[in-house]
Coordinates of C-alpha atoms and ligand atoms in Angstrom, one line a residue:
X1 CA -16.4 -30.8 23.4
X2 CA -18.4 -29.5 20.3
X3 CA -19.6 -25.9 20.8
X4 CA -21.0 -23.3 18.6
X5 CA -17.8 -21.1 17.3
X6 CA -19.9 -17.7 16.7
X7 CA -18.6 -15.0 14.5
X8 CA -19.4 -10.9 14.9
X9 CA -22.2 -9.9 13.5
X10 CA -21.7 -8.7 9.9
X11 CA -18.9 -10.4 9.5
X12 CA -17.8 -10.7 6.2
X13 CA -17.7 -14.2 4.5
X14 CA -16.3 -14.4 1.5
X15 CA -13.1 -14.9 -0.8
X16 CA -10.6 -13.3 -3.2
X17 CA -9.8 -13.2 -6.6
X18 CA -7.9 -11.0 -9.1
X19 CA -8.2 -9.6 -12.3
X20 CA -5.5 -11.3 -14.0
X21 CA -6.3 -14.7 -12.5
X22 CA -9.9 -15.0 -13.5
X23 CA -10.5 -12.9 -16.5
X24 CA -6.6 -13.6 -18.1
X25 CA -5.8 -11.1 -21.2
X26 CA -9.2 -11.6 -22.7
X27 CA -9.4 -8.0 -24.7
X28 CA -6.8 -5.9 -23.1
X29 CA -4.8 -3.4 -24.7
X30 CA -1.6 -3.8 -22.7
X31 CA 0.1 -6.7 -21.5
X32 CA 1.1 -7.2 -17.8
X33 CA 4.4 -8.7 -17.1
X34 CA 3.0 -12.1 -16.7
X35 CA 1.0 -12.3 -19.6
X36 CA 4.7 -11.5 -21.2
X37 CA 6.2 -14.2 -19.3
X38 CA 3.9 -16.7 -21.2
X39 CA 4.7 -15.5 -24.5
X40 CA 7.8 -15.6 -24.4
X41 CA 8.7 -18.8 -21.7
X42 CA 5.4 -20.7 -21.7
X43 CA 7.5 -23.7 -20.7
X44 CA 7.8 -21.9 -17.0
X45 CA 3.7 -23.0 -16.9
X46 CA 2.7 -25.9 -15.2
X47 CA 1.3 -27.8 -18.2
X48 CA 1.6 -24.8 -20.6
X49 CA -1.6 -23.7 -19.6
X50 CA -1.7 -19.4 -19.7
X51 CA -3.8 -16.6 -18.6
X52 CA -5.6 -15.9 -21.8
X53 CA -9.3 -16.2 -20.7
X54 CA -7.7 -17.5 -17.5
X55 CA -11.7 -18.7 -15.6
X56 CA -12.8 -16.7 -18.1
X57 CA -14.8 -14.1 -15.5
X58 CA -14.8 -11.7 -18.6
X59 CA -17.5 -13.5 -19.9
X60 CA -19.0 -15.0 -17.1
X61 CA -19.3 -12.6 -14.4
X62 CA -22.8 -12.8 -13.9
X63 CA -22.7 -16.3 -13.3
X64 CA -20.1 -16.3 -11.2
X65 CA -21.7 -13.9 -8.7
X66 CA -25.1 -15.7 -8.8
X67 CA -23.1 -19.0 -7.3
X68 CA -21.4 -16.6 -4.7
X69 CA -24.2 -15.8 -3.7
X70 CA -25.4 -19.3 -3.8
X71 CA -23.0 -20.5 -1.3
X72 CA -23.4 -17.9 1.2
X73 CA -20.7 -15.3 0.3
X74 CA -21.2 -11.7 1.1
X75 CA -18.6 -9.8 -0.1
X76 CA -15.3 -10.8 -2.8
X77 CA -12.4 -9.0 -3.6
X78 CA -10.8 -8.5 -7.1
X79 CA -8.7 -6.3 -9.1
X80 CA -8.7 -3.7 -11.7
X81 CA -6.2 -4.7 -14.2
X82 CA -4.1 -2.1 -14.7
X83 CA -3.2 -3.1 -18.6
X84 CA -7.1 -3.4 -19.0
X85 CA -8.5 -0.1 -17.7
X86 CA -5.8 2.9 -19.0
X87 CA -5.6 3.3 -22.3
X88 CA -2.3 5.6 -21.9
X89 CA -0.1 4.4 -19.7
X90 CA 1.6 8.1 -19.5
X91 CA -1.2 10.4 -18.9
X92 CA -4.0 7.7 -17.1
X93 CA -6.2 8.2 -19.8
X94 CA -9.0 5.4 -19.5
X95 CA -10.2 3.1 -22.1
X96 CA -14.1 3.2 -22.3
X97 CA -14.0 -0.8 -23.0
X98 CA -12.1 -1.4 -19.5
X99 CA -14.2 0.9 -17.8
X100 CA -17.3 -0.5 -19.3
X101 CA -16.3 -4.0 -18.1
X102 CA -15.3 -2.6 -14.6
X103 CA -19.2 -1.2 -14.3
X104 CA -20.8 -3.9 -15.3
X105 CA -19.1 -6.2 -12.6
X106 CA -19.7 -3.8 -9.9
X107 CA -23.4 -3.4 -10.9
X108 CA -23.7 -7.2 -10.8
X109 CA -22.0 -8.2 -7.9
X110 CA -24.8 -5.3 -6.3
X111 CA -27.3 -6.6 -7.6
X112 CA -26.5 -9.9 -5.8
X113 CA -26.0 -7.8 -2.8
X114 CA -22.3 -8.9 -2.4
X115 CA -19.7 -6.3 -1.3
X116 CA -16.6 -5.5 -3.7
X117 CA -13.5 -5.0 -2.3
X118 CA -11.6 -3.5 -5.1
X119 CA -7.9 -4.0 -5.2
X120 CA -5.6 -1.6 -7.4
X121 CA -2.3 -4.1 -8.4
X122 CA -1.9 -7.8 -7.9
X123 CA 1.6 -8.5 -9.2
X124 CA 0.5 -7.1 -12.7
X125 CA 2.6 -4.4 -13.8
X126 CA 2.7 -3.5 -17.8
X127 CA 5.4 -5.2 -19.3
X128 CA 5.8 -1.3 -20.8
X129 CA 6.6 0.3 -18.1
X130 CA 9.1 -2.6 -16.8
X131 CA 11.0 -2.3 -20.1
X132 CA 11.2 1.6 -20.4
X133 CA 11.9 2.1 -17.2
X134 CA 12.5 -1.2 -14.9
X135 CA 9.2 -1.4 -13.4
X136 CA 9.0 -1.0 -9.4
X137 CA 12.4 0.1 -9.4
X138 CA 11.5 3.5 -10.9
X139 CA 9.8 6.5 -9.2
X140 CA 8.5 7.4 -12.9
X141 CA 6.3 4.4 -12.8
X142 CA 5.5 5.5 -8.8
X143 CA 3.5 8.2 -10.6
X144 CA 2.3 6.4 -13.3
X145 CA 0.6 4.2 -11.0
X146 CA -1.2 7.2 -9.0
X147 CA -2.6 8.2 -12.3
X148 CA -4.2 5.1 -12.5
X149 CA -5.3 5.1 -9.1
X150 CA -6.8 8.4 -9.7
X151 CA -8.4 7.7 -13.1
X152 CA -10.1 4.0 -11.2
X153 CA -11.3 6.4 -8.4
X154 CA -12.5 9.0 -10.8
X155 CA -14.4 6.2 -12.5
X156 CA -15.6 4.0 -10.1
X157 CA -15.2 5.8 -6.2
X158 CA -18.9 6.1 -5.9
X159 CA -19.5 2.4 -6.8
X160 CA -17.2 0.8 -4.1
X161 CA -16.8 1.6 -0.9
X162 CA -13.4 -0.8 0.4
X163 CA -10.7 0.1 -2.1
X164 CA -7.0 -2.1 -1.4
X165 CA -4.0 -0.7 -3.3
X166 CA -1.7 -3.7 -3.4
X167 CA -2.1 -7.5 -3.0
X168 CA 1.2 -8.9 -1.3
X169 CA 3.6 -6.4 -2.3
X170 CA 6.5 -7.9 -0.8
X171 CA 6.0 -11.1 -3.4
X172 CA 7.6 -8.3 -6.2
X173 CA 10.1 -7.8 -4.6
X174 CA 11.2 -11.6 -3.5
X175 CA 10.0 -13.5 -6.0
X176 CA 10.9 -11.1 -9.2
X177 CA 14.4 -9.7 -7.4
X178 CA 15.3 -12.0 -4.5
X179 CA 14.7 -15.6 -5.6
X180 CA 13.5 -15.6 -9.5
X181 CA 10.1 -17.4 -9.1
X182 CA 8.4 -15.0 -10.9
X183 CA 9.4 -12.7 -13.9
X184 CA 12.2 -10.9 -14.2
X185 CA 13.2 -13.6 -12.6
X186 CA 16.6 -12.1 -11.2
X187 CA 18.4 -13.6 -7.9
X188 CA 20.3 -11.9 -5.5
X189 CA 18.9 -8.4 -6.1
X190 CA 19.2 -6.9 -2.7
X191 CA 19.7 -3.5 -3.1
X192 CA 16.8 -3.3 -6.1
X193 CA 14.7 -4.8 -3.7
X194 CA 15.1 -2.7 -1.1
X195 CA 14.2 0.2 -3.3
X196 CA 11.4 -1.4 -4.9
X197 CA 10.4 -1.9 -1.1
X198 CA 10.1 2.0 -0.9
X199 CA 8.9 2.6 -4.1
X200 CA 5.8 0.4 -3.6
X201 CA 4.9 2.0 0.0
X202 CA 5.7 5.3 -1.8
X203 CA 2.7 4.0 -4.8
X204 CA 0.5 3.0 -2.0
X205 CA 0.9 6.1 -0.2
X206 CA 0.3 8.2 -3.3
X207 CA -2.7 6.2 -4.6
X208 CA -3.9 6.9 -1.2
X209 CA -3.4 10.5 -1.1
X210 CA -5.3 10.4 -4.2
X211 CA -8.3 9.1 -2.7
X212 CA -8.3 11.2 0.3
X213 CA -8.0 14.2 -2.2
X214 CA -11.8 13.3 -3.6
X215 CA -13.9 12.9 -0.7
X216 CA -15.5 10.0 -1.4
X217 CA -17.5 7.8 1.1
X218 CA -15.8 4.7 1.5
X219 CA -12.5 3.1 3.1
X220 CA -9.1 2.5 1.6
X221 CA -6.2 -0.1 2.6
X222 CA -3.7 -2.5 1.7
X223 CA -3.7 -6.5 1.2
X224 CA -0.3 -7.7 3.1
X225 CA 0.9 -11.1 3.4
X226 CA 2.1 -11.4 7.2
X227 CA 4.1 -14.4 7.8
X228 CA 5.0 -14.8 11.1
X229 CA 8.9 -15.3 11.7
X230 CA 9.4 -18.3 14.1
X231 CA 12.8 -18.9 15.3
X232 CA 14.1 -22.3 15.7
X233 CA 15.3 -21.9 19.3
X234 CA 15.3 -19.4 21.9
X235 CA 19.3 -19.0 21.4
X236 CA 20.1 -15.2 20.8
X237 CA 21.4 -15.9 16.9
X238 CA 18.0 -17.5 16.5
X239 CA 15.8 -14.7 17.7
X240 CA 18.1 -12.1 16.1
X241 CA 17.0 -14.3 12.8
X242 CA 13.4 -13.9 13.6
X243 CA 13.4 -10.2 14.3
X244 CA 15.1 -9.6 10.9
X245 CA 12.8 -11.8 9.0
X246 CA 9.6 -9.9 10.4
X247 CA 11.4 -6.2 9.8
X248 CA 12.1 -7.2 6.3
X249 CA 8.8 -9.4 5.3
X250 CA 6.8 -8.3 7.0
X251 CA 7.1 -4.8 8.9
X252 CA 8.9 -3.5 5.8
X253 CA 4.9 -2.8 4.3
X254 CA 3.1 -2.9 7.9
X255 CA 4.7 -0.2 9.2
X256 CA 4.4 2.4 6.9
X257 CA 1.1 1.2 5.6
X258 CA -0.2 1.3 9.1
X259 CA 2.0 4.2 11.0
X260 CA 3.2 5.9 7.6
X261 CA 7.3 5.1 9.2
X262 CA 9.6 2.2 8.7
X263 CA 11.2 0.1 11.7
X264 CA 14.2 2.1 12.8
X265 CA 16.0 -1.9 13.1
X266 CA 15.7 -2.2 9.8
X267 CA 16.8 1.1 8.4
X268 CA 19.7 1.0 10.7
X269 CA 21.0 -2.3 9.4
X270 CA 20.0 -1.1 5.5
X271 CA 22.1 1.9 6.5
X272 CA 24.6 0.3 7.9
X273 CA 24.9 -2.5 4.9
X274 CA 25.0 0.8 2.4
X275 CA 21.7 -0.5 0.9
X276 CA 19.3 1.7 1.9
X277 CA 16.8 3.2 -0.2
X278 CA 16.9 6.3 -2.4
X279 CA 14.2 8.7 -0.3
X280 CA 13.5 12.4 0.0
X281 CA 11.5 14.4 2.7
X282 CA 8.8 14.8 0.4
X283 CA 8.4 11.2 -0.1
X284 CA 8.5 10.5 3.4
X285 CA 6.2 13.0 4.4
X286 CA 3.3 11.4 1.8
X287 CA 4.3 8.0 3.4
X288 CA 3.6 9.6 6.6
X289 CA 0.6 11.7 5.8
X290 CA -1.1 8.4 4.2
X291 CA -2.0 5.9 6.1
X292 CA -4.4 3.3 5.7
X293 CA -8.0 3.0 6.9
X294 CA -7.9 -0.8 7.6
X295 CA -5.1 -4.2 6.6
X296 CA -6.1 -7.3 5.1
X297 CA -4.4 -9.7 6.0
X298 CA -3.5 -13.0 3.3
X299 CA -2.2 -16.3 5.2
X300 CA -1.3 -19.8 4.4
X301 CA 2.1 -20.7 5.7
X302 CA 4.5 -19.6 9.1
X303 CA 7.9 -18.6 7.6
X304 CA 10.6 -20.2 10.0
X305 CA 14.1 -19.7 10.5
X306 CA 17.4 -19.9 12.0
X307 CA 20.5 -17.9 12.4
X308 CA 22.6 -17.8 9.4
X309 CA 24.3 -19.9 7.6
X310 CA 27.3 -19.0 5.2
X311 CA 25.6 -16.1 2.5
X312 CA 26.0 -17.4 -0.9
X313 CA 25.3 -14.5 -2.5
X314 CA 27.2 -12.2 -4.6
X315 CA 25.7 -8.9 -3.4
X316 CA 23.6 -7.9 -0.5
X317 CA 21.0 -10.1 0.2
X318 CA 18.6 -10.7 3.2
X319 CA 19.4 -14.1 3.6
X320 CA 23.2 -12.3 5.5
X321 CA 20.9 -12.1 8.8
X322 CA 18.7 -15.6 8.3
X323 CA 18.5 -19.0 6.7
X324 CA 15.1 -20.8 6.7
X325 CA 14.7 -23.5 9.0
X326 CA 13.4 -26.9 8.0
X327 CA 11.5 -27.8 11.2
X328 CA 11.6 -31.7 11.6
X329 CA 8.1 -32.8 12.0
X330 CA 6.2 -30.2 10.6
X331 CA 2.8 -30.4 8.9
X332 CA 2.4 -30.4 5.0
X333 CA 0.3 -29.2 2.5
X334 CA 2.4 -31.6 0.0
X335 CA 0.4 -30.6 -3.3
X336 CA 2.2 -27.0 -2.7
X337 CA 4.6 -27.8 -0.3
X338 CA 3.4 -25.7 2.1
X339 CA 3.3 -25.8 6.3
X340 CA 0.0 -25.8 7.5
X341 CA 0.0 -24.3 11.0
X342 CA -3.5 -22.7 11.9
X343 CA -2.3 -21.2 15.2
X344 CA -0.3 -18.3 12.7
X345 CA -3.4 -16.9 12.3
X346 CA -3.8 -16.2 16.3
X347 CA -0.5 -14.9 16.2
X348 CA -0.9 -12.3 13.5
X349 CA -4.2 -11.4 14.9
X350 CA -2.2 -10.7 18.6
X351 CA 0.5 -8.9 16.8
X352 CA -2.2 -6.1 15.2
X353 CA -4.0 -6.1 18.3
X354 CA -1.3 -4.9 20.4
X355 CA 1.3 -3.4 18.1
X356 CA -1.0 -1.8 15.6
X357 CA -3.2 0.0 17.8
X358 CA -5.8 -3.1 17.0
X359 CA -6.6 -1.5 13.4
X360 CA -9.9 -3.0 11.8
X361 CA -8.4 -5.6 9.6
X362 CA -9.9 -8.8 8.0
X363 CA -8.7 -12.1 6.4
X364 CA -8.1 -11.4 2.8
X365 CA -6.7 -14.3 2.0
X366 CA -6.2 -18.1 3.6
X367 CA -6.8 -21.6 1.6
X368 CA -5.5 -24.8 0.6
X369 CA -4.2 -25.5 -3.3
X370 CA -4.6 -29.2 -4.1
X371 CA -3.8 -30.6 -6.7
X372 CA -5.6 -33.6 -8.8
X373 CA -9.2 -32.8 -7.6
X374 CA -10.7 -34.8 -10.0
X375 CA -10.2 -38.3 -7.7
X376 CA -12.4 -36.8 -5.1
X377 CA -15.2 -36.0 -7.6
X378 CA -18.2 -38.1 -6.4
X379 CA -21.2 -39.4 -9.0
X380 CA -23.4 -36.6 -9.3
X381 CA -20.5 -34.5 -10.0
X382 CA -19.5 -33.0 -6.4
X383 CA -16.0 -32.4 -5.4
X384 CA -15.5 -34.1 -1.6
X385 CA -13.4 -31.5 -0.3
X386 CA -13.1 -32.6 3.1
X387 CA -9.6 -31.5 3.5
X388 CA -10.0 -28.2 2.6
X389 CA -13.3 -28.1 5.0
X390 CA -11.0 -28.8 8.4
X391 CA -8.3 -27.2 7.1
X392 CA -10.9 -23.5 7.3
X393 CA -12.2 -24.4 10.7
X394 CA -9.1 -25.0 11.9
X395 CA -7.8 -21.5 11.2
X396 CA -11.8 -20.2 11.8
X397 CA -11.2 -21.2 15.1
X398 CA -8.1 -19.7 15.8
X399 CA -9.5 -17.1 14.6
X400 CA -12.3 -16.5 16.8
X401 CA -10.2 -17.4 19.7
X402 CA -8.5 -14.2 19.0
X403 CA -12.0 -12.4 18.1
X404 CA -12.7 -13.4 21.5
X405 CA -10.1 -11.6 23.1
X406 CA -10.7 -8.2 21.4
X407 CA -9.4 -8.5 17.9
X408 CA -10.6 -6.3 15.6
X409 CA -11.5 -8.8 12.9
X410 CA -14.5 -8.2 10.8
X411 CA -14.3 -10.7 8.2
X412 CA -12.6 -14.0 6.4
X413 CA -12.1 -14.7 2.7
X414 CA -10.8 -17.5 1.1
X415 CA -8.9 -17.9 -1.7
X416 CA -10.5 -18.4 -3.9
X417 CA -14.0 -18.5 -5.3
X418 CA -13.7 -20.4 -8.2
X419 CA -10.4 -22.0 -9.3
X420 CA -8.4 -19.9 -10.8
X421 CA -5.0 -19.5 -12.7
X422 CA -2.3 -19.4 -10.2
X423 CA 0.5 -17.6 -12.2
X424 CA 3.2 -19.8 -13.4
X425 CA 1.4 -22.8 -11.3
X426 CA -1.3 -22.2 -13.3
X427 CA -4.6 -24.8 -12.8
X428 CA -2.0 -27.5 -11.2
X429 CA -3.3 -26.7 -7.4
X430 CA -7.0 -25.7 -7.2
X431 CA -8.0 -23.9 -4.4
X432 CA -11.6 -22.9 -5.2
X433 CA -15.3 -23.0 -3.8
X434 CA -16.4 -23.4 -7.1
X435 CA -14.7 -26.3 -9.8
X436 CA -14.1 -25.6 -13.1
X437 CA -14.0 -27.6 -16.0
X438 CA -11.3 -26.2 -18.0
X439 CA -12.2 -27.9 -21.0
X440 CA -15.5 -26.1 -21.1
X441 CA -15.5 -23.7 -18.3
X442 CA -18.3 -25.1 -16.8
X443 CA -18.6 -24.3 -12.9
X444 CA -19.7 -27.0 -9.5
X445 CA -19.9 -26.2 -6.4
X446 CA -17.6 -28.1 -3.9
X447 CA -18.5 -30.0 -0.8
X448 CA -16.7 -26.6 0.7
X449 CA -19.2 -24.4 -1.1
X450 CA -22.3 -25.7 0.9
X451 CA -20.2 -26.0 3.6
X452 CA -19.3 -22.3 3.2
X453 CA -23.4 -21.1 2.8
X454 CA -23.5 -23.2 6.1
X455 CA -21.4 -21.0 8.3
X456 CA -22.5 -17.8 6.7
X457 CA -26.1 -18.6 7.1
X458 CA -25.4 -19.3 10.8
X459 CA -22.4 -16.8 11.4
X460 CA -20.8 -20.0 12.6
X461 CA -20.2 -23.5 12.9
X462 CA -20.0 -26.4 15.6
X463 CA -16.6 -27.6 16.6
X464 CA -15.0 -29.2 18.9
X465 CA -13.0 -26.9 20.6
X466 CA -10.7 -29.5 22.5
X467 CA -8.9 -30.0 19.0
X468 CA -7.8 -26.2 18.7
X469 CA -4.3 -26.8 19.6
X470 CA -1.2 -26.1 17.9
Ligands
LIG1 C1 -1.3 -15.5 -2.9 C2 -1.7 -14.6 -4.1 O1 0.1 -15.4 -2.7 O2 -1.5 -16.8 -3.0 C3 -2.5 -15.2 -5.1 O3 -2.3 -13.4 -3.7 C4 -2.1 -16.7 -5.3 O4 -2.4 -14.5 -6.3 C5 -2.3 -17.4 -4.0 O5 -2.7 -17.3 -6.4 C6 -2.1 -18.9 -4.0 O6 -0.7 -19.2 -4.3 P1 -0.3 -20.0 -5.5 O7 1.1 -19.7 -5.7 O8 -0.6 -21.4 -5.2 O9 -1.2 -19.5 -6.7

């Protein structure tokens, strides 16, 4: 039966970018350590396309926000690129060009009466500071990374109110130490990862303290990618899988971010593996004391797994207490080979509201890459994203079912706004509102853009409720 799915009011409809994937290298003074990746391997690019002016959002900022606004959105997140906005990477000193670009953005996306959430690192850490002294894995660069916190809040804390300090940290972690999808590219790097693990909920913590030290009238929190651990059976080896998965992936950053501890299940195995982190009271105590005002929370895909099978690894890995599980059956996005399964988002939104004390939290992130958008391109230049349309009121509506029974949700961005560089993926899957032309950056607005000003408009949309199911 259709009905009308009806949102809070105020909610925030929107979606996410980041620095380094819409406005590329385009006048920095540092590299970041992807912008090194593509100098030196370019042939780890999908097509050997880079992030130099990326969707070029340096230049067209105003634009862009004029077409947010156009379809509806009230509020988009971004990030300060570290490598654009300090000068000296050792004291935090700023450079005037990085904040003068940072003002002009924030004045703009006012003007169109859009909320900024401002997020602090998004996998962009200077290739500098990895080289001198190996990145995440040092508690030098924890430092260097509340100077800059300090030096953004100093600059622009009166400006935005909803401040994020990392976008998916675990992804550092895995993909640069774990499983090599993104530079350093190292496998099997258990024990760095573990202490990068701290170090980054140490950064976090610090950037935090940082803010809380200035007064300033706004909110801070974290951006956390929390993918539900779903064990193949109910067998005891399968559910023992599942509980380590969600300790590791996802509690690992929850936790701390939310009640400023770790889970004891986790430290107990890390201690009794001889892997656990360097820490000292002080440390802990800052993790404690710093806590975060609300989550936001970035979905696309259930992680599932299974007891383990034989660990290949050389040196401690995660994979000794899980093995992912192909479910037979499941349902692909096959452009990026990922599970769609809306009902995830139900389940994350359960798990905050009864584990985390129902914390204000929103969707930071959720969306569907395709690639080859091109065929679905009509005559009068409209991309028919019909797909991507039910693929958002599916999750919407698993979504407000758990609105419905008291989550504390106030708000849902997509990825993305316009299409956007996706790292080493680069343009091959689009996941935007928006189109771009990357031969002359010219911007259209999808069927799912008017679909979007839709559902903002009317805080909802009509669906047929019969078909949530999982
Ligand atoms: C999230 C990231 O993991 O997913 C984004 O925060 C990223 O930076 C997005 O672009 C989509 O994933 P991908 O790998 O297709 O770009």
């Amino acid at each position: 039966m259709k009905e009308k799915i009806q949102f809070p009011k105020d909610f925030w409809w929107g979606a996410a970018t980041s620095g380094p994937q819409s406005e590329g290298w385009y006048g920095k003074r540092h590299e970041n350590v992807m912008d090194y990746w593509y100098r030196a391997q370019r042939n780890d690019f999908f097509n050997g396309v880079g992030p130099d002016v990326a969707s070029d959002f340096y230049h067209k900022y105003k634009d862009d926000f004029a077409m947010c606004r156009q379809i509806g959105m009230n509020s988009f997140r971004t990030s300060i690129q570290w490598t654009r906005l300090i000068k000296d990477l050792e004291t935090g000193e700023p450079d005037p060009e990085g904040v003068q670009f940072y003002k002009d953005v924030i004045a703009e996306a006012k003007k169109n009466g859009i909320i900024l959430v401002m997020n602090l690192h998004h996998f962009d850490m200077p290739i500098e500071l990895l080289q001198k002294y190996g990145g995440w894995e040092s508690k030098h660069v924890v430092e260097l990374f509340a100077k800059f916190a300090k030096t953004a809040f100093e600059a622009f804390g009166n400006d935005i109110e909803y401040w994020t300090t990392f976008n998916e940290p675990m992804v550092i972690p895995e993909a640069g130490y774990l499983y090599g999808f993104h530079y350093p590219k190292l496998v099997g790097k258990g024990k760095e990862a573990v202490q990068i693990i701290f170090n980054i909920n140490l950064a976090s913590a610090m950037a935090i303290q940082e803010y809380r030290k200035m007064h300033l009238n706004g909110e801070i929190g974290i951006i956390l990618n929390l993918t539900p651990a779903y064990p193949r059976s109910d067998s005891k080896e399968d559910l023992d899988a599942a509980a380590f998965a969600d300790d590791f992936f996802n509690r690992s950053f929850l936790d701390p971010a939310v009640f400023g501890t770790f889970p004891k299940t986790l430290i107990e195995i890390l201690k009794k593996d001889n892997v656990l982190w360097e820490s000292d009271e002080k440390e802990l105590e800052i993790i404690k004391n710093n806590t975060v005002d609300f989550i936001g929370v970035n979905y696309y895909h259930p992680k599932r797994v299974k007891a383990p099978e034989a660990d290949h690894f050389e040196n401690w890995m995660p994979d000794r207490y899980f093995s992912d599980y192909d479910m037979p059956g499941k349902r692909m996005n096959p452009y990026r080979g990922w599970e769609i399964f809306p009902k995830a988002i139900y389940d994350i939104a359960k798990n905050v509201q009864d584990n985390y004390g129902n914390i204000k939290w929103f969707i930071s992130e959720n969306g569907m890459g395709v690639e080859g958008e091109e065929k679905y391109r009509k005559e009068n230049g409209e991309i028919e994203d019909d797909y991507r349309i039910e693929f958002y009121e599916e999750h919407l509506a698993w979504l407000n079912k758990a609105i419905q029974e008291g989550s504390n949700c106030f708000g849902y961005h997509a990825w993305t706004p316009f299409d956007c560089w996706s790292w080493n993926n680069a343009y091959k899957n689009r996941y935007g509102f928006i189109a771009i032309d990357l031969n002359d950056q010219k911007r259209t607005i999808k069927k799912s853009g008017y679909w979007l000003k839709d559902v903002a408009d009317n805080n909802g949309y009509e669906y047929d409720t019969d078909s949530i199911k999982e």
